[in-house]
XYZ file of N, CA and C in Angstrom:
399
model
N 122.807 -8.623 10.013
C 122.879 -7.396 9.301
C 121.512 -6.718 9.379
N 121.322 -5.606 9.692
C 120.867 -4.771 9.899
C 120.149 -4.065 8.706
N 118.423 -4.287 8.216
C 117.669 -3.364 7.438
C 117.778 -2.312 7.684
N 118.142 -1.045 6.974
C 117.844 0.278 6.597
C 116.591 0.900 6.022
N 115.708 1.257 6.941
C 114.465 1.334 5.997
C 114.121 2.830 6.263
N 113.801 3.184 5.218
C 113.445 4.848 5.082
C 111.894 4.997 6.696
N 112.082 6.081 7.037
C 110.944 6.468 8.118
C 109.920 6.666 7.104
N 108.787 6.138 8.350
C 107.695 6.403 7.416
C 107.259 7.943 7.599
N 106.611 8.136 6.585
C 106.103 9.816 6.426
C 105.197 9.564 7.694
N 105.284 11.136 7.769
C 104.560 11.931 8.918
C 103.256 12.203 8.386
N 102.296 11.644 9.372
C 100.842 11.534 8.711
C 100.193 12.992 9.279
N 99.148 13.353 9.051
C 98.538 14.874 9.164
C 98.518 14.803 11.272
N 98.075 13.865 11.656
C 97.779 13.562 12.973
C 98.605 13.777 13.734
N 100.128 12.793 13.212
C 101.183 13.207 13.943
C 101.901 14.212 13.751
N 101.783 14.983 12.368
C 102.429 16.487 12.247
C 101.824 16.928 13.588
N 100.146 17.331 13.555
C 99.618 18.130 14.972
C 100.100 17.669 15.824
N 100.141 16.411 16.640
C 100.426 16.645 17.651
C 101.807 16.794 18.020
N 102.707 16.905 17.411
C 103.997 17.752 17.117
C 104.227 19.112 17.342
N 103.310 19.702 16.567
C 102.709 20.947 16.943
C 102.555 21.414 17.915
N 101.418 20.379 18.280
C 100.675 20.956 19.959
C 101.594 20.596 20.809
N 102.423 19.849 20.756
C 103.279 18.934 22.338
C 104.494 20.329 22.013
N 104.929 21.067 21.060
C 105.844 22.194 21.077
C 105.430 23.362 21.532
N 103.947 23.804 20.636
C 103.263 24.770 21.647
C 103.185 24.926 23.064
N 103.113 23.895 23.368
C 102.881 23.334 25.142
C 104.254 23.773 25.933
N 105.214 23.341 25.247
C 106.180 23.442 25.616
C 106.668 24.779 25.859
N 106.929 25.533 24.542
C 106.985 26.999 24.498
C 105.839 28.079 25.300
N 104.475 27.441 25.224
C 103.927 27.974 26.497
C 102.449 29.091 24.944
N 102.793 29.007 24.280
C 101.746 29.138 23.175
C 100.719 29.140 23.218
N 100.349 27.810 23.215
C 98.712 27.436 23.494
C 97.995 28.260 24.792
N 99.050 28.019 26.220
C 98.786 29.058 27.394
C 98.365 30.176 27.071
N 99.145 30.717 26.339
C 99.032 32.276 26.172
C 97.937 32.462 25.320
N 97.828 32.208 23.821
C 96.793 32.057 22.939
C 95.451 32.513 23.569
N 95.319 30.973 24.789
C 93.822 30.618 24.844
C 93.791 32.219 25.726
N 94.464 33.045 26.354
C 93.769 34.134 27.846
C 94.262 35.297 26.875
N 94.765 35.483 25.669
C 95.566 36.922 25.309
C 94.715 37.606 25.088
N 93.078 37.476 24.657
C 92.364 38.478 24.524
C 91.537 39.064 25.949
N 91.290 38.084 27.047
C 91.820 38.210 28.417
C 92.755 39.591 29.184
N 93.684 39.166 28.945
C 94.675 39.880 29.365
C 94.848 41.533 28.533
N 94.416 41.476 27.555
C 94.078 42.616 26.753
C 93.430 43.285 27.365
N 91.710 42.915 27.605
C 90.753 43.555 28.164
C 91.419 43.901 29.286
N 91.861 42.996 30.220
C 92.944 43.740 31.776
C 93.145 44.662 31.645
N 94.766 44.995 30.837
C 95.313 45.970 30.924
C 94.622 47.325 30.309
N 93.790 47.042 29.799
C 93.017 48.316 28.820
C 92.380 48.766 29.545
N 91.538 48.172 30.778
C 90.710 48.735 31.714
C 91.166 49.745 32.988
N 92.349 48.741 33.110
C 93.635 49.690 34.171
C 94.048 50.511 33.461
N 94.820 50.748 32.312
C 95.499 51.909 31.721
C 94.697 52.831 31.053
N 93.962 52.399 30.551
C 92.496 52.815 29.773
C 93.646 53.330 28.546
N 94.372 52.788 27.765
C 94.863 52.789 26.582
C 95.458 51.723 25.865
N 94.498 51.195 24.778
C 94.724 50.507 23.785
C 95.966 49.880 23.127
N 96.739 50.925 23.059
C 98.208 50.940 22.666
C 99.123 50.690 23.794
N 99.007 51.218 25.534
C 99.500 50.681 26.585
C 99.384 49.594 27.041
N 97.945 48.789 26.562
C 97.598 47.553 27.038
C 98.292 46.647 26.170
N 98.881 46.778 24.911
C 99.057 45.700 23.495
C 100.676 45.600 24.251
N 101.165 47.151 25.099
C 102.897 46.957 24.883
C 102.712 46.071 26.331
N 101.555 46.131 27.201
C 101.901 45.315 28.426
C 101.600 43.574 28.151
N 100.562 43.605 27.088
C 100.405 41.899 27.042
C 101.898 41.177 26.224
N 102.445 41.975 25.129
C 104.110 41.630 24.296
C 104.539 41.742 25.807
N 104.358 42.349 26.847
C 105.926 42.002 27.691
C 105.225 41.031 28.697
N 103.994 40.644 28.836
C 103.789 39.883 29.674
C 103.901 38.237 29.070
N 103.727 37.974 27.418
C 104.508 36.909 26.711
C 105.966 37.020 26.632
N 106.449 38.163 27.121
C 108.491 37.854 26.956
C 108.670 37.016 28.514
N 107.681 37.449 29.745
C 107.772 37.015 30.726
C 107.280 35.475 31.285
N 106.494 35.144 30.195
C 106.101 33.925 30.376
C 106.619 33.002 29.491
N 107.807 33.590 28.433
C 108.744 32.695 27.489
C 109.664 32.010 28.832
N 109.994 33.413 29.418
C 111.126 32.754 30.761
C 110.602 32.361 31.906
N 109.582 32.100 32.070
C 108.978 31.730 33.516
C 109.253 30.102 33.324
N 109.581 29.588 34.015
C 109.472 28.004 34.798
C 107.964 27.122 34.866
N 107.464 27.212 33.777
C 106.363 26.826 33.552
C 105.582 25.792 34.961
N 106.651 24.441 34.725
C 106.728 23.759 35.370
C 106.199 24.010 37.104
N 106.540 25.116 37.247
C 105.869 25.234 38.733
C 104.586 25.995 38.807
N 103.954 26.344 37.502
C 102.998 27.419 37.674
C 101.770 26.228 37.322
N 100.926 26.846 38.625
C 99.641 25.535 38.873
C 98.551 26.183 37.867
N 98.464 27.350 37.812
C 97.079 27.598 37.354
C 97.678 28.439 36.081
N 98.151 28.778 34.635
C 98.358 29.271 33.716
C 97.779 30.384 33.826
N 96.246 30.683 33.225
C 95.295 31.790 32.880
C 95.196 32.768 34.641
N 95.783 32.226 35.500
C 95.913 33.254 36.715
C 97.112 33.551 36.753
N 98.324 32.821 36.464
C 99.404 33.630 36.552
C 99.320 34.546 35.621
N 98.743 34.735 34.406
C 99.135 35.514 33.197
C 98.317 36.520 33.414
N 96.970 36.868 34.387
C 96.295 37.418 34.720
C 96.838 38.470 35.586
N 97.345 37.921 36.788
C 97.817 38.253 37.493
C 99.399 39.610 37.141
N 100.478 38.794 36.370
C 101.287 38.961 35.871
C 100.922 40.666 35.119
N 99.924 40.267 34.376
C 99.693 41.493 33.696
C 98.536 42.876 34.572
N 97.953 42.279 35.376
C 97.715 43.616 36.316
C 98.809 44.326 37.431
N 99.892 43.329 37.744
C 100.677 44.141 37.910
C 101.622 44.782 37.413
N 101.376 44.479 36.382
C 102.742 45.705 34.996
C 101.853 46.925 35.103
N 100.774 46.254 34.819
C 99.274 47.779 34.493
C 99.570 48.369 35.805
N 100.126 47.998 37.233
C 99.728 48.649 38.269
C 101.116 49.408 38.435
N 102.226 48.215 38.030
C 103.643 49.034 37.830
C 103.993 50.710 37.156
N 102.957 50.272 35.945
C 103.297 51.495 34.908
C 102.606 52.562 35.134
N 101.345 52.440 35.823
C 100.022 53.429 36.143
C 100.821 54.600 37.354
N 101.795 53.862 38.341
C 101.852 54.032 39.171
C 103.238 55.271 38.900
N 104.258 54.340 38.037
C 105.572 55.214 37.738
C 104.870 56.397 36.410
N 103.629 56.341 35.885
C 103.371 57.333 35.082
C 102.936 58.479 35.832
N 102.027 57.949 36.978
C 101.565 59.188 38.078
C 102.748 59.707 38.681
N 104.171 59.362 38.997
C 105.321 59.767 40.041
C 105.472 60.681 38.661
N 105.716 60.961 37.198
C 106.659 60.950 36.373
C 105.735 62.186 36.233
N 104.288 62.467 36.351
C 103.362 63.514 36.367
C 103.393 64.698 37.489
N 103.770 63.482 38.614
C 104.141 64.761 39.759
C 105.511 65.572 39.685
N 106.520 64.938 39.028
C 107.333 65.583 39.223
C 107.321 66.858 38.659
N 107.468 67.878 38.862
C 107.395 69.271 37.900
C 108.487 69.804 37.755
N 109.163 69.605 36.233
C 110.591 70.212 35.869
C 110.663 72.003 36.041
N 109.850 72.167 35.607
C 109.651 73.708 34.755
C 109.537 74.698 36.169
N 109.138 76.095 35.525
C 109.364 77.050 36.324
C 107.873 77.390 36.952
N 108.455 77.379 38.742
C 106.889 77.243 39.393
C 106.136 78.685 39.314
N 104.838 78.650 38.711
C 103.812 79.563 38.740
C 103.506 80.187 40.255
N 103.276 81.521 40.264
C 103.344 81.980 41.958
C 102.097 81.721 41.819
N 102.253 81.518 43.398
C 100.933 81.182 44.482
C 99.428 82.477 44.329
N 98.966 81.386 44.340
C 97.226 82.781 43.772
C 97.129 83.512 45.113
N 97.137 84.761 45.158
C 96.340 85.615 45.644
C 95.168 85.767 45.982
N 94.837 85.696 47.473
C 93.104 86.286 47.764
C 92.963 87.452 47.983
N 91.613 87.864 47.157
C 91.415 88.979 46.601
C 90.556 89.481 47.479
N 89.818 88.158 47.368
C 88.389 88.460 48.455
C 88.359 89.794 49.414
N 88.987 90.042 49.594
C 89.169 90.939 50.958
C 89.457 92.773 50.435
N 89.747 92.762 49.125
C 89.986 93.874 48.273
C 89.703 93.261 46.968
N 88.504 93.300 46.507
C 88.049 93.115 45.046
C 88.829 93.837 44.197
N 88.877 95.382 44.936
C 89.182 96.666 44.166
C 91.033 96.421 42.718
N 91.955 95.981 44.104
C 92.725 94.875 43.807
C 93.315 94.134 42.797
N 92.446 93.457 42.875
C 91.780 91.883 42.514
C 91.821 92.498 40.687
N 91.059 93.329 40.556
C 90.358 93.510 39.428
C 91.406 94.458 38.523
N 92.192 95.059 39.430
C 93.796 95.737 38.709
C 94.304 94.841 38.099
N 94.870 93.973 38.413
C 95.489 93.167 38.471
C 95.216 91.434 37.190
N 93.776 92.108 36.985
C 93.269 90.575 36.105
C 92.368 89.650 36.865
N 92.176 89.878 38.113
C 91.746 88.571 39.080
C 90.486 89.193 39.664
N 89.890 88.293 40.026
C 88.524 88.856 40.579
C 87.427 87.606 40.480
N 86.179 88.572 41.343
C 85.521 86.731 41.198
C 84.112 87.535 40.609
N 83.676 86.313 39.354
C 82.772 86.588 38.436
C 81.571 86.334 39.200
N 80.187 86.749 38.935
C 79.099 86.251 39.520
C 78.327 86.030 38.068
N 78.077 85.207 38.288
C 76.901 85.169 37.072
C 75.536 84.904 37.945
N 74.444 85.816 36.750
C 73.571 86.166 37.593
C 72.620 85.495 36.207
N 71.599 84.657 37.097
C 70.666 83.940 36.628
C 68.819 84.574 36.248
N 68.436 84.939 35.388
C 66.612 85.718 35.860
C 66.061 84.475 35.497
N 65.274 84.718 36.515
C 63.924 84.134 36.221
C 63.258 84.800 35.390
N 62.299 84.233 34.828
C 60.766 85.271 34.583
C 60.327 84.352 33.387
């Protein structure tokens, strides 16, 4: 017959490393130790504060699902990972700038050739004139 004996309590030591062996797992500690890292990254590429915070949250949704297991170097994939979102977003913000919805402004006029023109019209070229003395 078989003793039933209550588990022994969980001592402060083995709570942590409970802790840490879950962190590890979930990928936590990874992220933790480079997130202020990866901050500075994206802030330097986007040069905005608030663009860099929404690229490091999606570069931890991407490293919840990454395959840990095959990634050799942590603090370079996450490095990595997050200059190319910064290069992703930099890139579709410049296409999203070129595009021009609105109604196109006509083409400028050279005046040069008739100031007289030029100066009906609003347009003309200023000289500013500098003295010495």
């Amino acid at each position: 017959m078989a003793i039933m004996r209550e588990p022994l309590p969980k001592t402060t030591s083995s709570l942590r490393f409970e802790m840490e062996s879950s962190n590890h797992r979930n990928g936590l500690s990874a992220f933790a130790r480079v997130r202020s890292r990866l901050f500075g990254i994206a802030c330097r590429i986007l040069g905005s504060p608030a663009e860099a915070e929404d690229i490091v949250q999606d570069v931890w949704l991407r490293w919840q699902s990454t395959d840990r297991a095959v990634v050799q170097d942590a603090p370079a994939f996450l490095a990595k990972t997050t200059a190319r979102l910064c290069i992703n977003l930099a890139q579709s913000a410049h296409s999203r700038h070129e595009t021009y919805a609105g109604e196109r402004l006509p083409e400028p006029i050279d005046t040069s050739g008739d100031p007289e023109s030029g100066a009906e019209r609003g347009e003309g070229v200023f000289l500013f004139v500098q003295s010495y003395g």
